[in-house]
Coordinates of C-alpha atoms in Angstrom, one line a residue:
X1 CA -28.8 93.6 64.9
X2 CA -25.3 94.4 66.3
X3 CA -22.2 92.8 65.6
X4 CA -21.3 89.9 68.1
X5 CA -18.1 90.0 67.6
X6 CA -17.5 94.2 68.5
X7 CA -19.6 93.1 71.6
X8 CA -16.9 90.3 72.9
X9 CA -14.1 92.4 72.5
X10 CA -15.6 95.6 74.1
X11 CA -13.1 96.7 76.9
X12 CA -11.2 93.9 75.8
X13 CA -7.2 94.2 75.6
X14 CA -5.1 92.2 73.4
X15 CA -1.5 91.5 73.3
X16 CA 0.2 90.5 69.8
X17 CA 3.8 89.8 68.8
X18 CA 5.0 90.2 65.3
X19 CA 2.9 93.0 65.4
X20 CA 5.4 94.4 62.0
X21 CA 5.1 91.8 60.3
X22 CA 2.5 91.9 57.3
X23 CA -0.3 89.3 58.8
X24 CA 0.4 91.7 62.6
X25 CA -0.1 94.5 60.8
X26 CA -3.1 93.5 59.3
X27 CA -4.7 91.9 62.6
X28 CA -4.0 95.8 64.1
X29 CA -6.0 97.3 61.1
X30 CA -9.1 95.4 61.1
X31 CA -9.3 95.0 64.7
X32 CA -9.1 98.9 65.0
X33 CA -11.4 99.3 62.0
X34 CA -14.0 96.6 62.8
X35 CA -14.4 96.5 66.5
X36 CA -14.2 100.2 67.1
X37 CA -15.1 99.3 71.2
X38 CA -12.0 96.8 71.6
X39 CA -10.0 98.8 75.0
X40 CA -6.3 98.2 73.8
X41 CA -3.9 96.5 71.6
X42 CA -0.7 96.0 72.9
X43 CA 1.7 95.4 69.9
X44 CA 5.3 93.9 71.3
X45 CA 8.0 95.6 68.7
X46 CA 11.8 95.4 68.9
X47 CA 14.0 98.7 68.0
X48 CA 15.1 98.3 64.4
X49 CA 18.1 99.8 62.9
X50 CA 18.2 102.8 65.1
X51 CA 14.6 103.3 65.2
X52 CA 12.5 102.8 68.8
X53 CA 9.5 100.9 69.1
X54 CA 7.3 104.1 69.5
X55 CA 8.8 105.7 65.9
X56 CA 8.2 102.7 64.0
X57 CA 4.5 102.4 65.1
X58 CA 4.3 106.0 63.9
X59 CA 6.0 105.0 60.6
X60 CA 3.5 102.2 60.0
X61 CA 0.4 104.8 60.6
X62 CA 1.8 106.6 57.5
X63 CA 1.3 103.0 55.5
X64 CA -1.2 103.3 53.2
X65 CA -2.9 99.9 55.0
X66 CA -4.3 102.6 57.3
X67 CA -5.7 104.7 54.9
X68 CA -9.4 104.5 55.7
X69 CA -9.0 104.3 59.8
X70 CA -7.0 107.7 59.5
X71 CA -9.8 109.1 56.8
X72 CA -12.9 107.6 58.7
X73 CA -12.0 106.5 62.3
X74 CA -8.4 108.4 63.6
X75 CA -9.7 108.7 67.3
X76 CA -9.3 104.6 67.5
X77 CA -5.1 105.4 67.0
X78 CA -4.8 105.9 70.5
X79 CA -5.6 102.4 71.3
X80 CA -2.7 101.2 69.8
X81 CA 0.1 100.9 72.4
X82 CA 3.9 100.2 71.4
X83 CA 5.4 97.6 74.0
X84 CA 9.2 97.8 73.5
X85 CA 10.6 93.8 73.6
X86 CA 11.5 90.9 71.6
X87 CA 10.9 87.1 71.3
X88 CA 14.4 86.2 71.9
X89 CA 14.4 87.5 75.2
X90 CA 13.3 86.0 78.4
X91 CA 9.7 87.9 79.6
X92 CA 9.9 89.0 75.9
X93 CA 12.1 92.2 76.8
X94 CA 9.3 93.9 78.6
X95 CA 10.1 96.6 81.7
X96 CA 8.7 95.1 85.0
X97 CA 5.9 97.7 85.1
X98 CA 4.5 97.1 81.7
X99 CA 4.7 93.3 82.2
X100 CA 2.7 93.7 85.7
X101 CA 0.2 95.5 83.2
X102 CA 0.0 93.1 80.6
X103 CA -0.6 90.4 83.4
X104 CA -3.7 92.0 85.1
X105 CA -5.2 94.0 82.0
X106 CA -4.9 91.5 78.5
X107 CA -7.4 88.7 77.9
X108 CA -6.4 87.8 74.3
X109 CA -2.9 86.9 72.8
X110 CA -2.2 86.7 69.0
X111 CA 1.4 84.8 68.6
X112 CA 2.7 85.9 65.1
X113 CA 6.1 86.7 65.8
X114 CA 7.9 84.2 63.5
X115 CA 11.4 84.1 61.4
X116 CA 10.2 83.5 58.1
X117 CA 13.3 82.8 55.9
X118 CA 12.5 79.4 54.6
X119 CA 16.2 79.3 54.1
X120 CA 17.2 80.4 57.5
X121 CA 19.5 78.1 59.5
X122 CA 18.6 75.8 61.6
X123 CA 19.7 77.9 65.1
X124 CA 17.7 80.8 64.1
X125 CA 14.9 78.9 63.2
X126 CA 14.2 77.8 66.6
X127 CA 15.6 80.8 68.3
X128 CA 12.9 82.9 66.7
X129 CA 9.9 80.1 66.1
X130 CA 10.3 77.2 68.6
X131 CA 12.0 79.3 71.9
X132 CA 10.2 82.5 71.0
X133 CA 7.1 80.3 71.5
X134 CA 8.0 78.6 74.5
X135 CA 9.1 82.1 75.6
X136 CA 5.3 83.7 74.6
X137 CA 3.6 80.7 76.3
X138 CA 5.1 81.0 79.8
X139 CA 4.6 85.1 79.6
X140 CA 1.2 84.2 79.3
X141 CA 0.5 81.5 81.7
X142 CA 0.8 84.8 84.2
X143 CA -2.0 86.6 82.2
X144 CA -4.6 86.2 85.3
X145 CA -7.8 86.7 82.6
X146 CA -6.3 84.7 79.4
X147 CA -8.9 83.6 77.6
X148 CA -7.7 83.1 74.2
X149 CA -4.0 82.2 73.2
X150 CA -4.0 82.1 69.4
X151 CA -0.8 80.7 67.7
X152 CA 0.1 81.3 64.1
X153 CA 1.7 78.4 62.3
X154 CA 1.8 77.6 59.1
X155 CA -0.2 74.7 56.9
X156 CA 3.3 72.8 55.5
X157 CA 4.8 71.8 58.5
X158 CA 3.7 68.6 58.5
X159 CA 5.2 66.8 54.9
X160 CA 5.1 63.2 56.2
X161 CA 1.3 63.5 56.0
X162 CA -0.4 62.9 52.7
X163 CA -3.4 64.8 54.5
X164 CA -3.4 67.0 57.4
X165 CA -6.2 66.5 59.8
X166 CA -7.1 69.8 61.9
X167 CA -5.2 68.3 65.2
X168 CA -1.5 68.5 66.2
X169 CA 0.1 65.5 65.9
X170 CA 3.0 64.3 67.6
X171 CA 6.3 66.1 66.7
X172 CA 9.3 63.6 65.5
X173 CA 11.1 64.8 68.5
X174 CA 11.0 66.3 72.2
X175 CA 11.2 70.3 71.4
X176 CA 12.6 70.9 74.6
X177 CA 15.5 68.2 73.9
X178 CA 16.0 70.0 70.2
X179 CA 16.5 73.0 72.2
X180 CA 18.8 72.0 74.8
X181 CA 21.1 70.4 72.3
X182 CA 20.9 73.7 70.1
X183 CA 21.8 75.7 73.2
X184 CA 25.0 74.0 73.3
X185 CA 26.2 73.6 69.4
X186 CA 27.6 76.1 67.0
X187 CA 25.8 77.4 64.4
X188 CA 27.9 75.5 61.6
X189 CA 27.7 71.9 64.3
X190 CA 23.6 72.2 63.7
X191 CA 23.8 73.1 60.1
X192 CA 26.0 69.9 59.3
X193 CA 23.5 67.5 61.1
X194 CA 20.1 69.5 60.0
X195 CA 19.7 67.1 57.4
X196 CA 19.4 64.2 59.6
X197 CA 17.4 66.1 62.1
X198 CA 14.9 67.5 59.5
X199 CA 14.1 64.2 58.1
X200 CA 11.4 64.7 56.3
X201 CA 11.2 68.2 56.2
X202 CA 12.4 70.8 53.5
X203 CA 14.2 73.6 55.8
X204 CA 13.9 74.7 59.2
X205 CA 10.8 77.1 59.3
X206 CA 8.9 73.7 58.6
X207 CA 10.6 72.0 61.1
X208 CA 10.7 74.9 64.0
X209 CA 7.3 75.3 63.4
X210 CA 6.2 72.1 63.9
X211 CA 8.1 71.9 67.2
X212 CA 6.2 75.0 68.6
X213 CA 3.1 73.5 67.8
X214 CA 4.4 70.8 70.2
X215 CA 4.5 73.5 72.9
X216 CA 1.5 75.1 72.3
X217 CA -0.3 71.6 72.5
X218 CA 2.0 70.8 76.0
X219 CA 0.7 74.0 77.6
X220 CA -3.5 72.9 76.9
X221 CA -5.7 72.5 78.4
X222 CA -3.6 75.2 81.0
X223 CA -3.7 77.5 78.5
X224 CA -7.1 78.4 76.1
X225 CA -4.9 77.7 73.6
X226 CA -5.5 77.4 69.5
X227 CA -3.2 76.2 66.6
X228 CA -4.3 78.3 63.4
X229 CA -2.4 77.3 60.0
X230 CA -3.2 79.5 57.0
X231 CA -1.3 78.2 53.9
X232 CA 0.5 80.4 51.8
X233 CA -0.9 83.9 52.4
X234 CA -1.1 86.4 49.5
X235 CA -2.4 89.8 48.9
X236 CA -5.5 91.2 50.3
X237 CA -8.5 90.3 48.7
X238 CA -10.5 93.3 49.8
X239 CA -9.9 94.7 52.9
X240 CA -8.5 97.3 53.9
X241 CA -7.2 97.8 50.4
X242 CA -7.4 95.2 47.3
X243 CA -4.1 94.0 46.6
X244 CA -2.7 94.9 49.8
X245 CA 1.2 93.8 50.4
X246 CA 4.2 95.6 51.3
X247 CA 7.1 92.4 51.2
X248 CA 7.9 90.2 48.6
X249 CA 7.8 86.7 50.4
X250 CA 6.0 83.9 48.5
X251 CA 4.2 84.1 45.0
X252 CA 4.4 88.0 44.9
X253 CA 7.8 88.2 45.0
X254 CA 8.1 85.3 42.4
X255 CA 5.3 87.4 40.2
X256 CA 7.6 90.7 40.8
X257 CA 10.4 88.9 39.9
X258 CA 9.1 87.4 36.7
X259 CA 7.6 91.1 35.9
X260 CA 10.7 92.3 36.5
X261 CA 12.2 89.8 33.5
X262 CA 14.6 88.6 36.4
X263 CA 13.1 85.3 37.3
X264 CA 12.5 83.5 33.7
X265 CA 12.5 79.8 34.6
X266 CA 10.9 78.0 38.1
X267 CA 10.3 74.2 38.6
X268 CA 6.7 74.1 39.2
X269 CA 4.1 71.1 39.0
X270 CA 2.3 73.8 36.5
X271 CA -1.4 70.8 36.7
X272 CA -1.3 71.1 40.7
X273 CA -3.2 73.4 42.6
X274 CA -2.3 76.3 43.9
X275 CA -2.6 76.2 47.8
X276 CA -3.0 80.0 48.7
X277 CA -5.2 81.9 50.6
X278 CA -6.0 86.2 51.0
X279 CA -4.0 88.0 54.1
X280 CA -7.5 89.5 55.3
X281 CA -9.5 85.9 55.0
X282 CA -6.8 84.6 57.2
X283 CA -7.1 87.5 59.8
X284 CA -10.8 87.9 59.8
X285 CA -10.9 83.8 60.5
X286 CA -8.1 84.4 62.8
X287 CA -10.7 87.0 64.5
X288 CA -13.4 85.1 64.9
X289 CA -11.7 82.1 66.0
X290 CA -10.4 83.9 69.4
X291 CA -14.2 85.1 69.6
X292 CA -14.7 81.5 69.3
X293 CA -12.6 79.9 72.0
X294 CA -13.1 82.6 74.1
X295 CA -16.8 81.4 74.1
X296 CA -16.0 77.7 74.9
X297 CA -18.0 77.1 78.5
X298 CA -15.9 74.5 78.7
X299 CA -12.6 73.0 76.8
X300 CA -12.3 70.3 74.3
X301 CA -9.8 67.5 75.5
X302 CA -8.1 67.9 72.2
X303 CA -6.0 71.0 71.4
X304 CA -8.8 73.1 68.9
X305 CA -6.7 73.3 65.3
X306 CA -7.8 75.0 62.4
X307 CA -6.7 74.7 58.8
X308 CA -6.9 78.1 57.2
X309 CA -6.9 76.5 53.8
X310 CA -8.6 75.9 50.3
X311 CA -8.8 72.2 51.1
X312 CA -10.9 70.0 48.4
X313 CA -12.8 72.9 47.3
X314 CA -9.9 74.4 45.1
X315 CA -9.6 74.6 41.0
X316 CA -7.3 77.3 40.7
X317 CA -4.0 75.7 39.4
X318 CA -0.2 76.8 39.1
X319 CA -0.4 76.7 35.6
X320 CA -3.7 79.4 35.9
X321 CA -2.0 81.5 38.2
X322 CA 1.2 82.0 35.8
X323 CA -0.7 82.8 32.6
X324 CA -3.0 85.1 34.2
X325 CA 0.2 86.8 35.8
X326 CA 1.5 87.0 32.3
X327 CA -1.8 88.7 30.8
X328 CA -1.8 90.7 33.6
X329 CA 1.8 92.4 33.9
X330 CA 1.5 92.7 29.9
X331 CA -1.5 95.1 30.6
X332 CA 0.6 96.8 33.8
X333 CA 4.6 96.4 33.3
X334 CA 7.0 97.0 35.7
X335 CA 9.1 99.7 35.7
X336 CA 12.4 99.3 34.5
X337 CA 12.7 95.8 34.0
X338 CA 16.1 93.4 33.6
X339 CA 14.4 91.7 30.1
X340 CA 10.9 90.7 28.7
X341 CA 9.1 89.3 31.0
X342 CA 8.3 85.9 29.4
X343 CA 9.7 83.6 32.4
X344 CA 7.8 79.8 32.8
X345 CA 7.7 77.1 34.8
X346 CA 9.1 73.5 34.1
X347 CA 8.6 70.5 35.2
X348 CA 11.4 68.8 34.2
X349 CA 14.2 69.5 36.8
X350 CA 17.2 69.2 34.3
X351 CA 15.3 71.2 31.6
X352 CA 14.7 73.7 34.5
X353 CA 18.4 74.2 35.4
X354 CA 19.5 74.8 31.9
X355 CA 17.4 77.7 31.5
X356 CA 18.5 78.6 35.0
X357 CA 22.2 78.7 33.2
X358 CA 20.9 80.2 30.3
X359 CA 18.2 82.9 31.4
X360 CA 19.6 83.8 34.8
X361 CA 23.2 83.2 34.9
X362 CA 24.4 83.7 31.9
X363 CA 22.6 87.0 31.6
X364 CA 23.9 87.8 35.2
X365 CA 27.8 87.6 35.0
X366 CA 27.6 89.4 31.7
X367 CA 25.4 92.7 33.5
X368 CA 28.3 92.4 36.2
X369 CA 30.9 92.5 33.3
X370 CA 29.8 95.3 31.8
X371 CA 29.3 96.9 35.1
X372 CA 33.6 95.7 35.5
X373 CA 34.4 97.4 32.4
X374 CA 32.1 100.9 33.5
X375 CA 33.8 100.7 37.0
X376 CA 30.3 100.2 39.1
X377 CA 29.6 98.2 41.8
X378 CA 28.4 94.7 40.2
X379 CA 25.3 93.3 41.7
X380 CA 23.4 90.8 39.3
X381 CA 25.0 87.4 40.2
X382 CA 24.9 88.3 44.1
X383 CA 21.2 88.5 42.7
X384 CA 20.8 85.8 41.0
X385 CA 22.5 83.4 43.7
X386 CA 19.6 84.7 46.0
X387 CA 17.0 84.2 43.9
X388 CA 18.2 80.7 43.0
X389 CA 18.4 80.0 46.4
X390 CA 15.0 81.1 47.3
X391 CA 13.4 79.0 44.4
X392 CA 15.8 76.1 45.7
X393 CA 13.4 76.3 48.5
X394 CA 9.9 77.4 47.5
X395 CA 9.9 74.1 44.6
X396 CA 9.5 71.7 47.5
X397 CA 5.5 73.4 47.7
X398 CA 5.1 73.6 44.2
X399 CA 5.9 70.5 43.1
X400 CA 4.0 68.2 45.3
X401 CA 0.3 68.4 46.0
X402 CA -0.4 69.3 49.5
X403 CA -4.2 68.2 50.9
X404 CA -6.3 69.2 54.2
X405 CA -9.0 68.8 56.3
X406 CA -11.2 72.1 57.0
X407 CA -14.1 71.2 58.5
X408 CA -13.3 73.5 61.6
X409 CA -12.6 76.5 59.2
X410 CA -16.4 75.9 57.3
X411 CA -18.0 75.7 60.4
X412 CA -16.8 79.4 61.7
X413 CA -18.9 81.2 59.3
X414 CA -22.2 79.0 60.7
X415 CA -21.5 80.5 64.3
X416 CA -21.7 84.1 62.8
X417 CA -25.0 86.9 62.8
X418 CA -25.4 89.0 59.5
X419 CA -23.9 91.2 61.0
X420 CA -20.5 89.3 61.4
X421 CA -20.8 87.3 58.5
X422 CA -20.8 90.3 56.6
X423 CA -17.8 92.1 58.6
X424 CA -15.4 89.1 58.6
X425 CA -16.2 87.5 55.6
X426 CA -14.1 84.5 55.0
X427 CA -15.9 82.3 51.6
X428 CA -12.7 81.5 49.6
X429 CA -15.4 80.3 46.7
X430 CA -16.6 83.7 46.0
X431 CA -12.9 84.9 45.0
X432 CA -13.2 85.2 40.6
X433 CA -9.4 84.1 40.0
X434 CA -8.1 86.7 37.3
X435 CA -9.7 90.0 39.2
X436 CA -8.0 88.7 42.1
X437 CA -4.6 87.8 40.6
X438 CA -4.3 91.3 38.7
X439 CA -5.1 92.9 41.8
X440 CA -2.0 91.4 43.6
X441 CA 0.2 92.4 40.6
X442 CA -1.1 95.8 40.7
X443 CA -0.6 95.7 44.7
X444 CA 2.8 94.5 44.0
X445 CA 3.7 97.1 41.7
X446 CA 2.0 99.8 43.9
X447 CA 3.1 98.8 47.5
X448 CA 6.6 96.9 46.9
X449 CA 8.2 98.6 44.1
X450 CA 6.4 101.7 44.9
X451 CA 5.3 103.0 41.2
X452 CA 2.8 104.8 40.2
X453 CA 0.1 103.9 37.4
X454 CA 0.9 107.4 36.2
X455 CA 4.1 106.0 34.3
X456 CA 2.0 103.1 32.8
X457 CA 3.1 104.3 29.1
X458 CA 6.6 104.7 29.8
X459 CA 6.4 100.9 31.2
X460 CA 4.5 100.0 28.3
X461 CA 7.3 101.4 26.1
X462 CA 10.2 99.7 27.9
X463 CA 8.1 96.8 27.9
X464 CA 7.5 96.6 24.0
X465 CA 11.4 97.8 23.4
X466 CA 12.0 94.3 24.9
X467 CA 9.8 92.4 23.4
X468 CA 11.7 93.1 20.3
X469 CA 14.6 92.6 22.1
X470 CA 13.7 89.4 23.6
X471 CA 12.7 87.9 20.3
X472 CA 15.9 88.9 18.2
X473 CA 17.8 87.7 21.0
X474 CA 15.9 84.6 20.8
X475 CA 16.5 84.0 17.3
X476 CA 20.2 84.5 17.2
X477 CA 20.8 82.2 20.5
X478 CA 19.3 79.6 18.4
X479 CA 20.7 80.6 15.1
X480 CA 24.4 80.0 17.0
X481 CA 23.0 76.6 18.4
X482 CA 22.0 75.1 15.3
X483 CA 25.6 76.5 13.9
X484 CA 27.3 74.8 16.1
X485 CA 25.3 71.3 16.1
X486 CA 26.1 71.6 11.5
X487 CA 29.6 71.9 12.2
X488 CA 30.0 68.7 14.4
X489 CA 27.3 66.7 13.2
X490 CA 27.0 65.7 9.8
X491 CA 23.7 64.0 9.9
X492 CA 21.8 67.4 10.5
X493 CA 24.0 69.2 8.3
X494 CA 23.0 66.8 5.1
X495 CA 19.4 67.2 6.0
X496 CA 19.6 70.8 6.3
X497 CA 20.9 71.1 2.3
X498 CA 18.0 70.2 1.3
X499 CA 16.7 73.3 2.8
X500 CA 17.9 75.5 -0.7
X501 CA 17.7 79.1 -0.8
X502 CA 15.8 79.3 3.0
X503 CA 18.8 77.6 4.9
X504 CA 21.3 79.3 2.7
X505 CA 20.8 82.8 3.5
X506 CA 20.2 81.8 7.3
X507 CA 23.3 83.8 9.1
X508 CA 25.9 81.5 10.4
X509 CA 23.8 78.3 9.3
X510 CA 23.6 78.8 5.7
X511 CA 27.7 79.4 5.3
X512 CA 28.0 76.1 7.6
X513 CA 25.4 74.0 5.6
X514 CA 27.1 74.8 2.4
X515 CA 31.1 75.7 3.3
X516 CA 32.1 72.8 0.6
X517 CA 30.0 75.1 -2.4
X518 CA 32.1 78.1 -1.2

């Protein structure tokens, strides 16, 4: 039995945009890998701080993500083809005669190309995710052989739904009017009135994205076109390497930054369910469902939409995630970290910002003292106002519970040979949650922060160093506390006496206990 899949695509030639992004670049890797006779992929890159197009595809061959095709398959390289353009521009950028090509020769496009800073200002937000679209769409309305148009969005960008069905519903406004009025305000005009255009919605990557969605539903049935949402994607579960990430958006950069001893404090819902799911599940659904619509004889009268989600089959927690992270970056610390990593989440917001105060800023404006006093550049409050700013944002998802419909996801496995079933695997039950969750602390460690498990000991030495650390640190913060609350409140100080010898000889407390014996 050969795979169905490899057969579809064989001669096939397939366009994607946001091909350097971390779900593009896995999309490249298993198509290459796994359907060895697709013809092309064209992969639409932008120059990049002084680098061309053609030198930062040959930079990403050196990533260890393409380990195994350079090891077991490097003769499929040559089917990857650099297109020099960009999203912003009209036709994407793209030289007449490559666009020509593109227009007689590709059959599949795979829309990643996104701006995904949650807190990214309105005007870029649809610059990059509701114009780039509309820009992407009308490119491809010339492709004479289209027969898949796949768009990435995202599973959050609909919060006024307690459950989201897998169809596109109506945005809360035209995207073409958003667009035309953005056209024609400044930058600081659309961030004063975002808040009364987001409505409901937390920031603008929730909002811009929901507005391409409305495109991509305008251009169907014209287009063979197909909404995909994964929710928030994390490191690879297997493929091409366990662990597999090389940015710190999402949970891995809030794990690295708790390993790190820098983030200690995040309000979190710890008793709701964590709504995640691996990069190379989402691409090998992603796969199939092209192969899919591709297939369609003829076209649904509804927009196909497909919620790449855990939906009611999930039991993993927030609450799981963090203790396992815990255990898990005791048994491989960071290098070099700020403090002990013993961060938590809190779910009181009040109880959350004093330990902000305490844990993060405190800590911060004293590291950029010192570094005052030594005559470095100071860096830890710039820092820590990022970081702040970035969990501002990420608490709307973890402190709500977010439900979906995924009926259309189950069903792609049932389509599927063997064969395929066993190339693009894409059961979420199968994943065992503390394997998995060491695996992207380990890929963390290995990919973003680039350190090696050869200097586990020293780690492990700097970690227990702090742990002492921590803990006298911890006692004497208190220590000063409870001094403080004797010498202004009687009450506690009268019930401390009674404490004899034990409160007497406590530093600070025991002098303020018993100043009138002195």
């Amino acid at each position: 039995m050969t795979s169905q899949i490899n057969e579809w695509y064989k001669g096939r030639k397939v366009l994607i945009t946001g091909s350097s992004g971390l779900m593009g670049k896995v999309l490249i890797e298993k198509l290459l890998y796994s359907v060895p006779d697709i013809g092309c992929v064209y992969a639409l890159v932008r120059s990049k701080r002084g680098k061309s197009p053609e030198s930062r595809i040959e930079d990403m061959w050196k990533l260890p993500l393409f380990t195994r095709i350079r090891e077991e398959k490097p003769h499929v390289m040559k089917k990857l083809v650099a297109v020099p353009g960009d999203i912003i521009c009209d036709k994407l950028g793209i030289e007449k005669t490559k666009l020509e090509q593109i227009y007689n020769e590709v059959s599949v496009v795979f829309h990643f190309a996104a701006s995904l800073r949650l807190e990214a200002p309105l005007k870029e937000g649809l610059e990059m995710n509701t114009k780039g679209t509309m820009r992407v769409l009308e490119l491809s309305k010339n492709i004479k052989n289209l027969v898949a148009f796949v768009h990435l969005s995202t599973a959050f960008c609909y919060p006024d739904y307690e459950r989201l069905a897998e169809k596109v519903h109506d945005p809360p406004t035209d995207p073409e009017n958003v667009l035309q009025a953005a056209s024609w305000l400044t930058e600081q005009q659309l961030n004063i009135l975002a808040p009364s255009i987001y409505k409901k919605h937390p920031n603008s990557y929730t909002y811009s994205k929901r507005l391409a969605e409305a495109l991509v539903k305008e251009s169907y049935p014209q287009l063979p076109a197909v909404v995909v949402r994964p929710s928030i994607v994390t490191p690879a579960y297997k493929e091409p390497i366990a662990g597999w990430v090389d940015n710190l958006n999402g949970p891995i950069g809030l794990m690295v930054g708790a390993g790190k001893g820098v983030i200690r404090s995040m309000h979190c819902y710890g008793h709701y369910h964590a709504e995640v799911i691996p990069i190379d599940i989402a691409i090998n659904a992603i796969i199939v469902i092209s192969y899919k619509i591709g297939n369609q004889s003829e076209r649904p009268p509804e927009i196909p939409t497909f919620n790449l989600t855990t939906g009611d089959d999930r039991n993993t927690t927030w609450k799981e995630v963090l203790d396992i992270g815990k255990a898990t970056v005791r048994k491989y610390p960071f290098e070099g970290p700020l403090w002990y990593p013993n961060g938590n989440i809190r779910h009181n917001k009040f109880i959350h910002d004093l330990c902000v105060f305490f844990y993060h800023l405190v800590p911060a404006y004293f590291i950029d003292f010192l570094m005052f006093l030594f005559m470095q550049k100071r860096f830890m409050v710039r820092i820590q106002n990022r970081i702040s700013v970035g969990l501002e944002v990420l608490q709307y998802f973890t402190t709500r519970e977010w439900w979906f419909d995924t009926d259309n996801f189950k069903a792609l496995a049932t389509m599927l040979n063997p064969v395929d079933k066993e190339v693009f695997p894409m059961d979420l039950s199968v994943i065992e949650d503390e394997p998995y969750i060491e695996s992207c602390m380990i890929g963390g460690k290995l990919y973003c922060m680039k350190e090696k498990l050869e200097n586990l000991p020293k780690a492990r030495l700097q970690n227990n160093i702090l742990y002492v650390l921590d803990k006298i640190t911890t006692v004497f913060f208190y220590l000063i506390l409870l001094y403080w609350v004797v010498l202004y409140c009687a009450p506690v100080r009268e019930v401390l006496s009674y404490g004899g010898p034990f409160v007497r000889y406590l530093p600070l407390v025991g002098k303020a206990v018993f100043k009138n014996d002195l």
